[in-house]
């Protein structure tokens, strides 16, 4: 998944989860005395983004919407109406296959990743000796460029000479063919994604944990809450905004996983790892079905939009905001 | 909760990063060891092994001879040790490491300069200047962060193709599409910097205003110097993102002479991957190394930067 896109998603989720106090923003604006004219200089300052937004975001989005109703192979462009969508939804088994694979990937990689990073953050928060050392160590894998980590894991998953099957054979287990077997290829990609649980998400959890005041734990322990009870009734509620943030961006990110599938399996074997964005990419840049690819892009965009909206709607049920004020 | 809290904290400290959230080195464990603490350390050690093993495996393979890589059972200590693998990789004409590094650096440096500069300018506009539509446009900016690259890559490809055909500047097949958008600011970085600029006291700019300083002057002489830590975070993240980017180069770059490291590495693998694992691992390590060195040099900035994104 694109780092930039993921980071953007992270920030978006964060920003939206914690809406900037508008009143304050206006107060700042009111205080500033250098407003002459109708904020002319304001537009001048934001113009780079404004132009970039039109050229590289809004423009492409609209073009993409238009293309999704056309047949376009980079040479000829013909309007075909909703045919691309119709083909995708009714006559393209690979579309559903890729969507299903991606759904499975998201369904397992996101909860496992969240639990893993939370677990590591909790362990690191126990005031043990050498914490910064451990933190660095857990963080390192997430620094590795996606292509490089994909290559390393192809080698780790190698059925004969790979590290993983060697370890399994030491335990008396005959390891599977991993990436060569349609049944284990997707689980292998999910397993590999867990190498990155010590990255940004874990650091954000750790910061969240350290933001919980000791007084709460003391109060809870006076009430007799220890261990699990204290985790369940203090840590989890206090951490829920952070969990929410990581969940939203985790889902957005996992829907876009591309590099590992492209490099490690190319979508195989037997399309077992054909993830959504990989199929989109293939349609666009291998089969040059730009119209169909654009339709897929819009379907993806709508899926992410719906998911994000649902999560925000549900958030008030389980996300606890300290002070209770949430606009 | 977090917004208000973090902002309050930042206001008090006046710094980009609320100090209190940044993981500090743990206090020394008391002499009388808790049993739970031992369990924690043991768990941490066990998990670390899992995290480190792929690195060790990579290093070990990169130092083996080709036939030893397929040895059963595999050994962690290469015998004989072949550091020449690294030279072989560096001098391999098919991989052309110096060229790949040069291309990657061009894209990374231009992206860093472009994003940092333009995002700071835009962030200043959003944070410090009152104009009609400020709030709405900022909302639009936040919303754009949800749009994934795969959604717009097809039309972007088309746009760059069109631009290349209708202007004297070639776009596709050059590195330009990879860094040009950076000069128009990136939503994430604008957001990050705006939050930081809001914490700079208005009195400072007001004083400068009285002395006849323009907005540009305030931005140049007051805000930018104060924002150095935040700018460092933006620059670092952008560099890493650009160095690691795979999909961008895959879509926009066509000529092997313009390949970046990530793309070159993947091509090398698809051509020889099934066989020469020692060379492939050496090449991977060479691509990873600069990022890890950079991380160690700027670890504090990194961790603080990430911790802040989660809280604001």
Coordinates of C-alpha atoms in Angstrom, one line a residue:
Chain A
X1 CA 0.0 0.0 0.0
X2 CA 1.3 3.5 -0.8
X3 CA 2.9 5.0 2.2
X4 CA 1.8 8.5 1.3
X5 CA -1.8 7.4 0.8
X6 CA -1.8 5.5 4.0
X7 CA -0.4 8.5 5.9
X8 CA -2.9 10.7 4.3
X9 CA -5.6 8.3 5.4
X10 CA -4.2 8.3 8.9
X11 CA -4.3 12.0 9.1
X12 CA -7.8 12.2 7.6
X13 CA -9.1 9.7 10.0
X14 CA -7.4 11.5 12.9
X15 CA -8.7 14.9 11.7
X16 CA -12.2 13.7 11.2
X17 CA -12.3 11.7 14.4
X18 CA -11.2 14.7 16.3
X19 CA -12.9 17.7 14.6
X20 CA -10.9 20.9 15.0
X21 CA -12.7 23.3 17.2
X22 CA -14.2 25.7 14.7
X23 CA -14.9 28.5 17.1
X24 CA -11.3 28.6 18.0
X25 CA -10.2 28.7 14.4
X26 CA -12.5 31.7 13.8
X27 CA -11.2 33.3 16.9
X28 CA -7.7 33.0 15.6
X29 CA -8.8 34.5 12.3
X30 CA -10.6 37.4 14.0
X31 CA -7.6 38.2 16.2
X32 CA -5.3 38.6 13.2
X33 CA -5.3 42.2 12.2
X34 CA -3.6 41.9 8.9
X35 CA -6.8 41.2 6.9
X36 CA -7.1 43.8 4.3
X37 CA -9.4 43.4 1.4
X38 CA -11.4 40.2 1.0
X39 CA -8.7 37.9 2.2
X40 CA -6.8 38.3 -1.0
X41 CA -3.5 37.1 0.5
X42 CA -5.2 34.1 2.0
X43 CA -6.0 32.8 -1.5
X44 CA -2.5 33.6 -2.7
X45 CA -1.0 31.5 0.1
X46 CA -3.3 28.5 -0.5
X47 CA -3.2 28.8 -4.3
X48 CA -0.6 26.0 -4.7
X49 CA -2.8 23.6 -3.0
X50 CA -5.9 24.9 -4.8
X51 CA -4.3 24.5 -8.2
X52 CA -2.9 21.1 -7.3
X53 CA -6.3 20.0 -6.0
X54 CA -8.0 20.9 -9.3
X55 CA -5.2 19.4 -11.4
X56 CA -4.2 16.3 -9.5
X57 CA -7.3 15.4 -7.4
X58 CA -10.7 16.9 -8.4
X59 CA -9.8 16.9 -12.2
X60 CA -8.7 13.2 -12.2
X61 CA -11.7 12.2 -10.1
X62 CA -14.1 13.7 -12.6
X63 CA -12.2 12.4 -15.6
X64 CA -12.2 9.0 -13.9
X65 CA -16.0 9.2 -13.4
X66 CA -16.4 10.1 -17.1
X67 CA -14.0 7.3 -18.2
X68 CA -15.9 4.8 -16.2
X69 CA -18.8 5.2 -18.7
X70 CA -16.5 4.8 -21.7
X71 CA -14.4 2.2 -23.4
X72 CA -10.9 3.6 -23.6
X73 CA -7.7 1.9 -24.6
X74 CA -5.5 5.0 -24.8
X75 CA -6.3 5.4 -28.5
X76 CA -10.0 5.4 -29.0
X77 CA -12.7 6.7 -26.6
X78 CA -16.3 5.6 -26.9
X79 CA -19.2 6.3 -24.6
X80 CA -20.7 3.0 -23.5
X81 CA -23.0 4.1 -20.7
X82 CA -23.1 2.0 -17.6
X83 CA -21.8 -1.0 -19.4
X84 CA -18.5 -1.2 -17.5
X85 CA -20.4 -1.3 -14.2
X86 CA -22.8 -3.9 -15.6
X87 CA -20.0 -6.1 -16.8
X88 CA -18.1 -5.8 -13.5
X89 CA -21.1 -6.6 -11.4
X90 CA -22.8 -9.3 -13.5
X91 CA -20.3 -10.8 -15.9
X92 CA -16.9 -10.6 -14.4
X93 CA -16.1 -13.4 -12.0
X94 CA -12.6 -12.0 -11.4
X95 CA -14.0 -8.8 -10.1
X96 CA -15.9 -10.7 -7.4
X97 CA -13.0 -12.9 -6.8
X98 CA -10.7 -9.9 -6.2
X99 CA -13.3 -8.2 -4.1
X100 CA -13.7 -11.4 -2.0
X101 CA -10.0 -11.9 -1.6
X102 CA -9.6 -8.3 -0.5
X103 CA -12.5 -8.6 1.9
X104 CA -10.9 -11.7 3.4
X105 CA -7.6 -9.9 3.6
X106 CA -9.2 -6.9 5.4
X107 CA -11.2 -9.1 7.7
X108 CA -8.1 -10.9 9.0
X109 CA -5.3 -8.4 8.6
X110 CA -7.0 -5.5 10.2
X111 CA -8.1 -7.1 13.5
X112 CA -4.9 -9.2 13.8
X113 CA -2.8 -6.1 13.1
X114 CA -4.7 -3.9 15.6
X115 CA -4.5 -6.6 18.3
X116 CA -0.9 -7.2 17.6
X117 CA 0.1 -3.5 17.7
X118 CA -2.0 -2.9 20.8
X119 CA -0.4 -5.9 22.5
X120 CA 3.1 -4.7 21.7
X121 CA 2.3 -1.2 22.9
X122 CA 0.9 -2.5 26.1
X123 CA 4.0 -4.6 26.7
X124 CA 6.2 -1.6 25.9
X125 CA 4.3 0.6 28.3
X126 CA 5.1 -1.7 31.3
X127 CA 8.1 0.4 32.3
X128 CA 10.6 -2.3 31.5
X129 CA 14.3 -1.7 31.1
X130 CA 15.4 -1.2 27.5
X131 CA 12.0 0.1 26.3
X132 CA 13.5 2.5 23.6
X133 CA 15.6 -0.4 22.4
X134 CA 12.7 -2.7 22.0
X135 CA 10.6 0.1 20.4
X136 CA 13.2 0.7 17.7
X137 CA 13.5 -3.0 17.1
X138 CA 9.7 -3.4 16.6
X139 CA 9.6 -0.3 14.4
X140 CA 12.3 -1.4 12.0
X141 CA 10.3 -3.7 9.8
X142 CA 7.8 -1.0 9.0
X143 CA 10.7 1.1 7.6
X144 CA 11.5 -1.5 5.0
X145 CA 10.4 -0.5 1.5
X146 CA 7.4 -2.6 0.5
X147 CA 9.2 -4.2 -2.5
X148 CA 12.2 -5.2 -0.3
X149 CA 10.0 -6.7 2.4
X150 CA 8.0 -8.6 -0.2
X151 CA 11.2 -10.1 -1.6
X152 CA 12.4 -11.1 1.9
X153 CA 9.1 -12.8 2.6
X154 CA 9.1 -14.7 -0.7
X155 CA 12.4 -16.1 0.5
X156 CA 11.1 -16.8 4.0
X157 CA 8.1 -18.6 2.5
X158 CA 10.2 -20.6 0.1
X159 CA 8.7 -24.2 0.4
X160 CA 12.1 -26.0 0.4
X161 CA 14.8 -23.6 1.5
X162 CA 12.7 -21.1 3.4
X163 CA 13.1 -20.1 7.0
X164 CA 9.5 -20.7 7.9
X165 CA 9.2 -24.3 6.7
X166 CA 12.6 -25.0 8.2
X167 CA 11.4 -23.8 11.6
X168 CA 8.2 -25.8 11.2
X169 CA 10.1 -29.0 10.3
X170 CA 12.1 -28.5 13.5
X171 CA 8.8 -28.8 15.3
X172 CA 7.9 -31.9 13.3
X173 CA 5.4 -30.1 11.1
X174 CA 5.5 -30.5 7.4
X175 CA 5.1 -26.9 6.1
X176 CA 2.7 -26.1 3.3
X177 CA 3.8 -24.7 -0.1
X178 CA 2.7 -21.2 1.1
X179 CA 2.7 -18.9 -1.9
X180 CA 2.5 -21.7 -4.4
X181 CA -0.7 -23.2 -2.9
X182 CA -4.0 -21.4 -3.5
X183 CA -5.2 -22.3 0.0
X184 CA -2.2 -20.8 1.8
X185 CA -1.2 -17.9 -0.4
X186 CA -3.6 -15.3 0.9
X187 CA -3.0 -16.3 4.6
X188 CA 0.7 -16.0 3.8
X189 CA 0.2 -12.4 2.7
X190 CA -1.8 -11.7 5.9
X191 CA 0.9 -13.3 8.0
X192 CA 3.5 -11.2 6.3
X193 CA 1.5 -8.0 6.9
X194 CA 1.9 -8.7 10.7
X195 CA 5.6 -8.0 10.4
X196 CA 4.7 -4.3 10.3
X197 CA 2.5 -4.2 13.4
X198 CA 5.3 -2.5 15.3
X199 CA 5.1 0.5 13.1
X200 CA 3.1 3.8 13.1
X201 CA 0.0 2.2 14.6
X202 CA 1.9 0.8 17.6
X203 CA 3.6 4.1 18.2
X204 CA 0.3 5.9 18.2
X205 CA -1.1 3.3 20.6
X206 CA 1.9 3.7 22.8
X207 CA 1.4 7.5 22.9
X208 CA -2.3 6.9 23.6
X209 CA -1.4 4.6 26.5
X210 CA 1.0 7.1 28.0
X211 CA -1.7 9.8 27.8
X212 CA -3.9 7.9 30.3
X213 CA -3.4 9.4 33.7
X214 CA -2.2 7.2 36.5
X215 CA -5.0 8.6 38.7
X216 CA -7.6 6.7 36.7
X217 CA -5.8 3.4 37.4
X218 CA -5.3 4.3 41.0
X219 CA -9.0 5.1 41.4
X220 CA -9.9 1.8 39.6
X221 CA -7.6 -0.2 41.9
X222 CA -9.2 1.4 44.9
X223 CA -12.5 0.0 43.6
X224 CA -10.8 -3.3 43.4
X225 CA -10.2 -3.4 39.6
X226 CA -6.9 -5.0 38.6
X227 CA -5.5 -6.8 35.6
X228 CA -8.2 -7.6 33.1
X229 CA -10.9 -5.5 34.8
X230 CA -8.7 -2.4 34.9
X231 CA -7.8 -3.0 31.2
X232 CA -11.4 -3.5 30.3
X233 CA -12.8 -0.5 32.2
X234 CA -10.0 2.0 32.1
X235 CA -7.5 1.3 29.3
X236 CA -10.0 0.3 26.6
X237 CA -12.4 3.2 27.0
X238 CA -9.6 5.8 27.4
X239 CA -7.9 4.3 24.3
X240 CA -11.0 4.0 22.2
X241 CA -10.4 7.2 20.1
X242 CA -7.0 5.8 19.2
X243 CA -8.4 2.4 18.4
X244 CA -11.0 4.1 16.3
X245 CA -8.4 6.1 14.5
X246 CA -6.2 3.1 13.8
X247 CA -9.2 1.0 12.7
X248 CA -10.4 3.5 10.2
X249 CA -7.0 4.0 8.6
X250 CA -6.3 0.3 8.9
X251 CA -9.3 -0.6 6.8
X252 CA -8.6 2.1 4.2
X253 CA -5.0 1.0 4.0
X254 CA -5.8 -2.7 3.7
X255 CA -8.3 -2.3 0.9
X256 CA -5.4 -0.8 -1.1
X257 CA -2.8 -3.5 -0.6
X258 CA -1.0 -3.9 -3.9
X259 CA 2.8 -4.2 -3.7
X260 CA 3.0 -7.5 -1.8
X261 CA 0.5 -9.3 -4.1
X262 CA 2.1 -7.8 -7.2
X263 CA 5.7 -8.7 -6.3
X264 CA 5.2 -12.0 -4.4
X265 CA 2.5 -13.8 -6.4
X266 CA 1.3 -11.6 -9.2
X267 CA -2.2 -12.5 -8.1
X268 CA -1.7 -16.3 -8.3
X269 CA -1.8 -19.1 -7.8
X270 CA -5.2 -19.6 -9.5
X271 CA -6.1 -15.9 -8.6
X272 CA -6.0 -16.8 -4.9
X273 CA -4.2 -13.5 -4.2
X274 CA -5.7 -11.4 -6.9
X275 CA -6.4 -8.3 -4.7
X276 CA -8.7 -5.6 -5.8
X277 CA -6.1 -2.9 -6.6
X278 CA -4.0 -5.5 -8.3
X279 CA -6.9 -6.4 -10.6
X280 CA -7.6 -2.7 -11.1
X281 CA -4.0 -2.2 -12.1
X282 CA -4.0 -5.2 -14.5
X283 CA -7.1 -3.9 -16.2
X284 CA -5.6 -0.4 -16.6
X285 CA -2.0 -1.1 -17.5
X286 CA -1.9 -4.7 -18.7
X287 CA -5.2 -5.0 -20.6
X288 CA -5.5 -1.3 -21.3
X289 CA -9.2 -1.4 -20.3
X290 CA -9.0 2.1 -18.8
X291 CA -12.8 2.5 -18.7
X292 CA -13.3 -0.7 -16.8
X293 CA -10.4 0.2 -14.5
X294 CA -12.0 3.6 -13.8
X295 CA -15.3 2.0 -13.0
X296 CA -13.4 -0.3 -10.5
X297 CA -11.7 2.8 -9.1
X298 CA -15.1 4.4 -8.4
X299 CA -16.5 1.3 -6.9
X300 CA -13.5 1.2 -4.6
X301 CA -13.9 4.8 -3.7
X302 CA -17.6 4.3 -2.9
X303 CA -16.8 1.2 -0.8
X304 CA -14.2 3.1 1.3
X305 CA -16.6 6.1 1.6
X306 CA -19.4 3.9 2.9
X307 CA -17.1 2.0 5.3
X308 CA -15.8 5.2 6.7
X309 CA -19.2 6.8 7.1
X310 CA -20.6 3.7 8.8
X311 CA -17.6 3.7 11.2
X312 CA -18.2 7.3 12.1
X313 CA -21.9 6.7 12.6
X314 CA -21.1 3.8 14.9
X315 CA -18.3 5.6 16.7
X316 CA -20.5 7.3 19.2
X317 CA -21.5 3.9 20.6
X318 CA -18.1 2.8 21.6
X319 CA -15.6 5.7 21.3
X320 CA -15.3 7.6 24.5
X321 CA -14.1 11.2 24.3
X322 CA -12.8 12.6 27.5
X323 CA -14.8 15.6 28.6
X324 CA -17.7 14.2 26.6
X325 CA -17.8 17.1 24.1
X326 CA -17.7 15.9 20.6
X327 CA -19.0 18.2 18.0
Chain B
X1 CA -10.7 14.6 23.6
X2 CA -7.4 14.3 22.1
X3 CA -7.6 17.4 19.9
X4 CA -8.3 19.8 22.7
X5 CA -5.9 18.1 25.0
X6 CA -3.0 18.0 22.6
X7 CA -3.6 21.6 21.5
X8 CA -3.7 22.7 25.1
X9 CA -0.5 20.9 25.7
X10 CA 1.1 22.2 22.6
X11 CA 0.1 25.7 23.5
X12 CA 1.6 25.5 26.9
X13 CA 4.9 24.1 25.7
X14 CA 4.8 26.1 22.4
X15 CA 6.4 23.1 20.8
X16 CA 5.2 21.0 17.8
X17 CA 5.1 17.9 19.9
X18 CA 3.5 17.6 23.2
X19 CA 6.4 16.4 25.2
X20 CA 4.4 14.4 27.6
X21 CA 3.1 12.0 25.0
X22 CA 6.5 11.1 23.7
X23 CA 7.7 7.8 25.1
X24 CA 10.5 8.5 27.5
X25 CA 13.1 5.9 28.5
X26 CA 11.6 3.7 31.1
X27 CA 12.6 4.2 34.7
X28 CA 15.0 1.6 36.1
X29 CA 13.2 -1.4 37.3
X30 CA 13.2 -1.7 41.1
X31 CA 15.6 -4.3 42.4
X32 CA 13.0 -6.6 43.8
X33 CA 11.8 -8.1 40.5
X34 CA 8.1 -8.4 40.0
X35 CA 7.1 -11.7 38.5
X36 CA 4.9 -9.9 36.0
X37 CA 7.7 -7.8 34.8
X38 CA 9.7 -10.9 34.0
X39 CA 6.8 -12.2 32.0
X40 CA 6.7 -8.9 30.1
X41 CA 10.4 -8.9 29.3
X42 CA 10.2 -12.6 28.2
X43 CA 7.2 -11.8 25.9
X44 CA 9.0 -8.8 24.4
X45 CA 12.1 -10.9 23.8
X46 CA 10.1 -13.7 22.2
X47 CA 8.3 -11.3 19.9
X48 CA 11.5 -9.5 19.0
X49 CA 13.0 -12.8 17.8
X50 CA 10.2 -13.1 15.3
X51 CA 10.7 -9.5 14.2
X52 CA 14.5 -9.8 13.8
X53 CA 14.7 -13.2 12.2
X54 CA 13.7 -12.1 8.7
X55 CA 16.5 -9.4 8.9
X56 CA 19.1 -12.0 10.1
X57 CA 17.9 -14.4 7.4
X58 CA 18.3 -11.7 4.8
X59 CA 21.8 -10.8 6.0
X60 CA 22.8 -14.4 6.2
X61 CA 21.6 -15.3 2.7
X62 CA 23.2 -12.2 1.2
X63 CA 26.6 -13.5 2.4
X64 CA 26.2 -17.1 1.1
X65 CA 27.4 -18.7 -2.1
X66 CA 24.6 -19.5 -4.5
X67 CA 24.5 -23.3 -3.9
X68 CA 24.7 -22.8 -0.1
X69 CA 21.4 -20.8 -0.2
X70 CA 19.6 -24.0 -1.1
X71 CA 21.3 -26.1 1.5
X72 CA 19.1 -28.3 3.6
X73 CA 18.7 -27.7 6.4
X74 CA 19.5 -24.0 6.0
X75 CA 22.3 -22.5 8.2
X76 CA 22.3 -19.1 9.7
X77 CA 26.1 -18.8 9.6
X78 CA 27.2 -18.6 6.0
X79 CA 30.2 -20.7 5.2
X80 CA 32.1 -19.5 3.3
X81 CA 31.3 -15.8 3.9
X82 CA 30.9 -14.1 0.5
X83 CA 30.8 -10.3 1.0
X84 CA 31.7 -10.0 -2.7
X85 CA 28.0 -10.6 -3.3
X86 CA 27.5 -6.9 -2.5
X87 CA 30.1 -5.9 -5.0
X88 CA 28.5 -8.1 -7.6
X89 CA 25.2 -6.4 -7.0
X90 CA 26.6 -2.9 -7.1
X91 CA 28.4 -3.6 -10.4
X92 CA 25.6 -5.6 -12.0
X93 CA 24.8 -3.9 -15.3
X94 CA 21.2 -5.3 -15.3
X95 CA 20.5 -3.7 -11.9
X96 CA 22.6 -0.6 -12.4
X97 CA 22.6 0.5 -8.8
X98 CA 24.3 3.9 -9.2
X99 CA 21.7 5.0 -11.8
X100 CA 18.8 3.7 -9.7
X101 CA 20.1 5.5 -6.6
X102 CA 20.5 8.7 -8.6
X103 CA 17.0 8.5 -10.0
X104 CA 15.5 7.7 -6.5
X105 CA 17.5 10.6 -5.0
X106 CA 16.3 13.0 -7.6
X107 CA 12.7 12.2 -7.0
X108 CA 13.1 12.1 -3.2
X109 CA 15.0 15.4 -2.9
X110 CA 12.7 17.2 -5.3
X111 CA 9.6 15.8 -3.5
X112 CA 11.0 16.8 -0.1
X113 CA 11.8 20.4 -1.2
X114 CA 8.6 20.8 -3.1
X115 CA 6.3 19.4 -0.4
X116 CA 7.9 21.1 2.5
X117 CA 7.9 24.5 0.9
X118 CA 4.5 24.5 -0.7
X119 CA 2.8 22.8 2.2
X120 CA 4.2 25.4 4.6
X121 CA 3.0 28.2 2.4
X122 CA -0.5 26.7 2.2
X123 CA -0.6 25.9 5.8
X124 CA 0.2 29.5 6.7
X125 CA -2.7 30.6 4.6
X126 CA -5.1 28.3 6.4
X127 CA -3.7 28.9 9.9
X128 CA -3.0 32.6 9.9
X129 CA -5.0 34.4 7.3
X130 CA -8.7 35.0 7.5
X131 CA -10.5 34.7 4.2
X132 CA -13.9 33.7 3.0
X133 CA -14.2 29.9 2.6
X134 CA -11.1 29.2 4.8
X135 CA -13.0 26.6 6.9
X136 CA -14.8 25.0 4.0
X137 CA -11.7 24.7 1.9
X138 CA -9.8 23.2 4.8
X139 CA -12.6 20.7 5.1
X140 CA -12.2 19.8 1.4
X141 CA -8.5 19.4 2.0
X142 CA -9.1 16.9 4.8
X143 CA -11.6 15.0 2.6
X144 CA -9.1 14.7 -0.2
X145 CA -6.8 12.7 2.1
X146 CA -9.3 9.8 1.9
X147 CA -8.9 9.5 -1.8
X148 CA -6.5 6.6 -2.5
X149 CA -3.9 6.8 -5.2
X150 CA -5.3 3.8 -7.1
X151 CA -8.5 5.7 -7.6
X152 CA -6.9 8.5 -9.5
X153 CA -3.9 6.8 -11.1
X154 CA -5.7 6.0 -14.4
X155 CA -6.7 9.6 -15.1
X156 CA -3.4 10.9 -13.8
X157 CA -1.7 8.7 -16.3
X158 CA -3.9 10.1 -19.0
X159 CA -3.2 13.7 -17.9
X160 CA 0.5 13.2 -17.9
X161 CA 0.3 11.5 -21.3
X162 CA -1.8 14.4 -22.7
X163 CA 0.6 17.0 -21.2
X164 CA 3.5 15.2 -22.7
X165 CA 1.9 15.2 -26.2
X166 CA 0.6 18.8 -26.1
X167 CA 3.5 20.6 -24.4
X168 CA 7.2 20.6 -25.3
X169 CA 7.9 18.9 -21.9
X170 CA 7.9 15.1 -22.0
X171 CA 6.1 13.7 -18.9
X172 CA 5.5 10.0 -19.1
X173 CA 8.7 8.1 -19.3
X174 CA 10.5 10.8 -17.2
X175 CA 10.7 11.2 -13.5
X176 CA 8.5 14.4 -13.6
X177 CA 5.2 12.8 -12.7
X178 CA 6.8 11.4 -9.5
X179 CA 7.8 14.8 -8.0
X180 CA 5.8 17.4 -9.8
X181 CA 2.6 17.0 -7.7
X182 CA 4.7 17.5 -4.6
X183 CA 5.1 21.2 -5.5
X184 CA 1.4 21.7 -5.0
X185 CA 1.5 20.7 -1.4
X186 CA 0.2 17.5 0.1
X187 CA -2.9 17.5 2.2
X188 CA -1.4 15.5 5.0
X189 CA 1.5 17.8 5.4
X190 CA -0.6 20.9 5.1
X191 CA -2.8 19.6 7.8
X192 CA 0.2 18.8 10.1
X193 CA 1.8 22.2 9.6
X194 CA -1.4 24.1 10.0
X195 CA -1.9 22.5 13.4
X196 CA 1.6 23.5 14.3
X197 CA 1.2 27.1 13.0
X198 CA -1.9 27.5 15.1
X199 CA 0.2 27.1 18.2
X200 CA 2.5 30.0 17.3
X201 CA 1.2 32.9 19.4
X202 CA -0.5 35.6 17.5
X203 CA 1.4 38.3 19.4
X204 CA 4.5 37.5 17.5
X205 CA 3.0 38.1 14.1
X206 CA 1.1 41.1 15.5
X207 CA 4.3 42.7 16.6
X208 CA 5.8 42.1 13.2
X209 CA 2.7 43.6 11.6
X210 CA 3.2 46.8 13.6
X211 CA 6.7 46.9 12.3
X212 CA 5.3 46.9 8.8
X213 CA 5.9 43.3 8.0
X214 CA 3.9 41.7 5.2
X215 CA 2.3 38.3 5.4
X216 CA 5.1 36.9 3.4
X217 CA 7.6 38.5 5.7
X218 CA 5.9 37.1 8.8
X219 CA 5.9 33.7 7.2
X220 CA 9.5 33.9 6.1
X221 CA 11.1 35.5 9.2
X222 CA 8.9 34.4 12.0
X223 CA 6.8 31.3 11.3
X224 CA 9.3 29.3 9.2
X225 CA 12.2 29.5 11.7
X226 CA 9.8 28.6 14.6
X227 CA 8.4 25.7 12.6
X228 CA 11.7 23.9 12.0
X229 CA 10.8 20.8 14.1
X230 CA 7.5 20.4 12.2
X231 CA 9.2 21.0 8.9
X232 CA 11.7 18.3 9.8
X233 CA 8.9 15.8 10.4
X234 CA 7.4 16.6 7.0
X235 CA 10.7 16.4 5.2
X236 CA 11.5 13.0 6.8
X237 CA 8.2 11.4 6.1
X238 CA 8.2 12.7 2.5
X239 CA 11.7 11.3 2.0
X240 CA 10.8 7.9 3.3
X241 CA 7.5 7.8 1.4
X242 CA 9.3 8.7 -1.8
X243 CA 12.2 6.3 -1.3
X244 CA 9.7 3.4 -0.6
X245 CA 7.1 4.3 -3.3
X246 CA 6.6 1.5 -5.7
X247 CA 3.2 2.0 -7.3
X248 CA 4.0 5.5 -8.5
X249 CA 7.1 4.6 -10.5
X250 CA 5.5 1.4 -11.7
X251 CA 2.7 3.4 -13.3
X252 CA 4.5 6.4 -14.5
X253 CA 8.0 5.3 -15.4
X254 CA 8.5 3.2 -18.5
X255 CA 12.1 3.5 -19.6
X256 CA 14.6 1.4 -17.5
X257 CA 17.0 4.4 -17.5
X258 CA 14.4 6.2 -15.3
X259 CA 13.8 3.3 -12.9
X260 CA 13.9 4.0 -9.1
X261 CA 15.4 1.6 -6.6
X262 CA 12.1 0.0 -5.7
X263 CA 11.2 -0.6 -9.3
X264 CA 14.7 -1.7 -10.3
X265 CA 14.7 -4.2 -7.4
X266 CA 11.4 -5.7 -8.5
X267 CA 12.5 -5.9 -12.1
X268 CA 15.7 -7.6 -11.0
X269 CA 13.7 -10.1 -9.0
X270 CA 11.3 -10.9 -11.8
X271 CA 14.2 -11.6 -14.1
X272 CA 16.4 -13.6 -11.8
X273 CA 14.4 -13.9 -8.7
X274 CA 13.7 -17.6 -8.8
X275 CA 17.4 -18.4 -8.6
X276 CA 19.9 -15.9 -7.2
X277 CA 18.6 -15.4 -3.7
X278 CA 22.0 -14.4 -2.3
X279 CA 22.3 -11.5 -4.8
X280 CA 18.6 -10.5 -4.3
X281 CA 19.0 -10.3 -0.6
X282 CA 22.1 -8.3 -0.9
X283 CA 20.3 -5.9 -3.2
X284 CA 17.3 -5.7 -0.9
X285 CA 19.6 -4.9 2.1
X286 CA 21.3 -2.2 0.1
X287 CA 18.0 -0.6 -0.6
X288 CA 16.9 -0.8 3.0
X289 CA 20.1 0.4 4.5
X290 CA 19.8 4.2 3.8
X291 CA 16.3 4.3 5.3
X292 CA 17.4 2.6 8.4
X293 CA 20.5 4.8 8.8
X294 CA 18.2 7.8 8.3
X295 CA 15.9 6.5 10.9
X296 CA 18.6 6.1 13.5
X297 CA 19.9 9.6 12.8
X298 CA 16.5 11.1 13.3
X299 CA 14.8 8.7 15.5
X300 CA 13.4 11.2 17.9
X301 CA 11.9 13.4 15.2
X302 CA 10.3 10.3 13.8
X303 CA 8.7 8.9 16.8
X304 CA 7.5 12.3 18.0
X305 CA 6.1 13.0 14.5
X306 CA 4.1 9.8 14.4
X307 CA 2.9 10.1 18.0
X308 CA 1.6 13.6 17.1
X309 CA -0.3 12.5 14.0
X310 CA -2.3 10.1 16.2
X311 CA -3.3 12.7 18.7
X312 CA -4.2 15.8 16.8

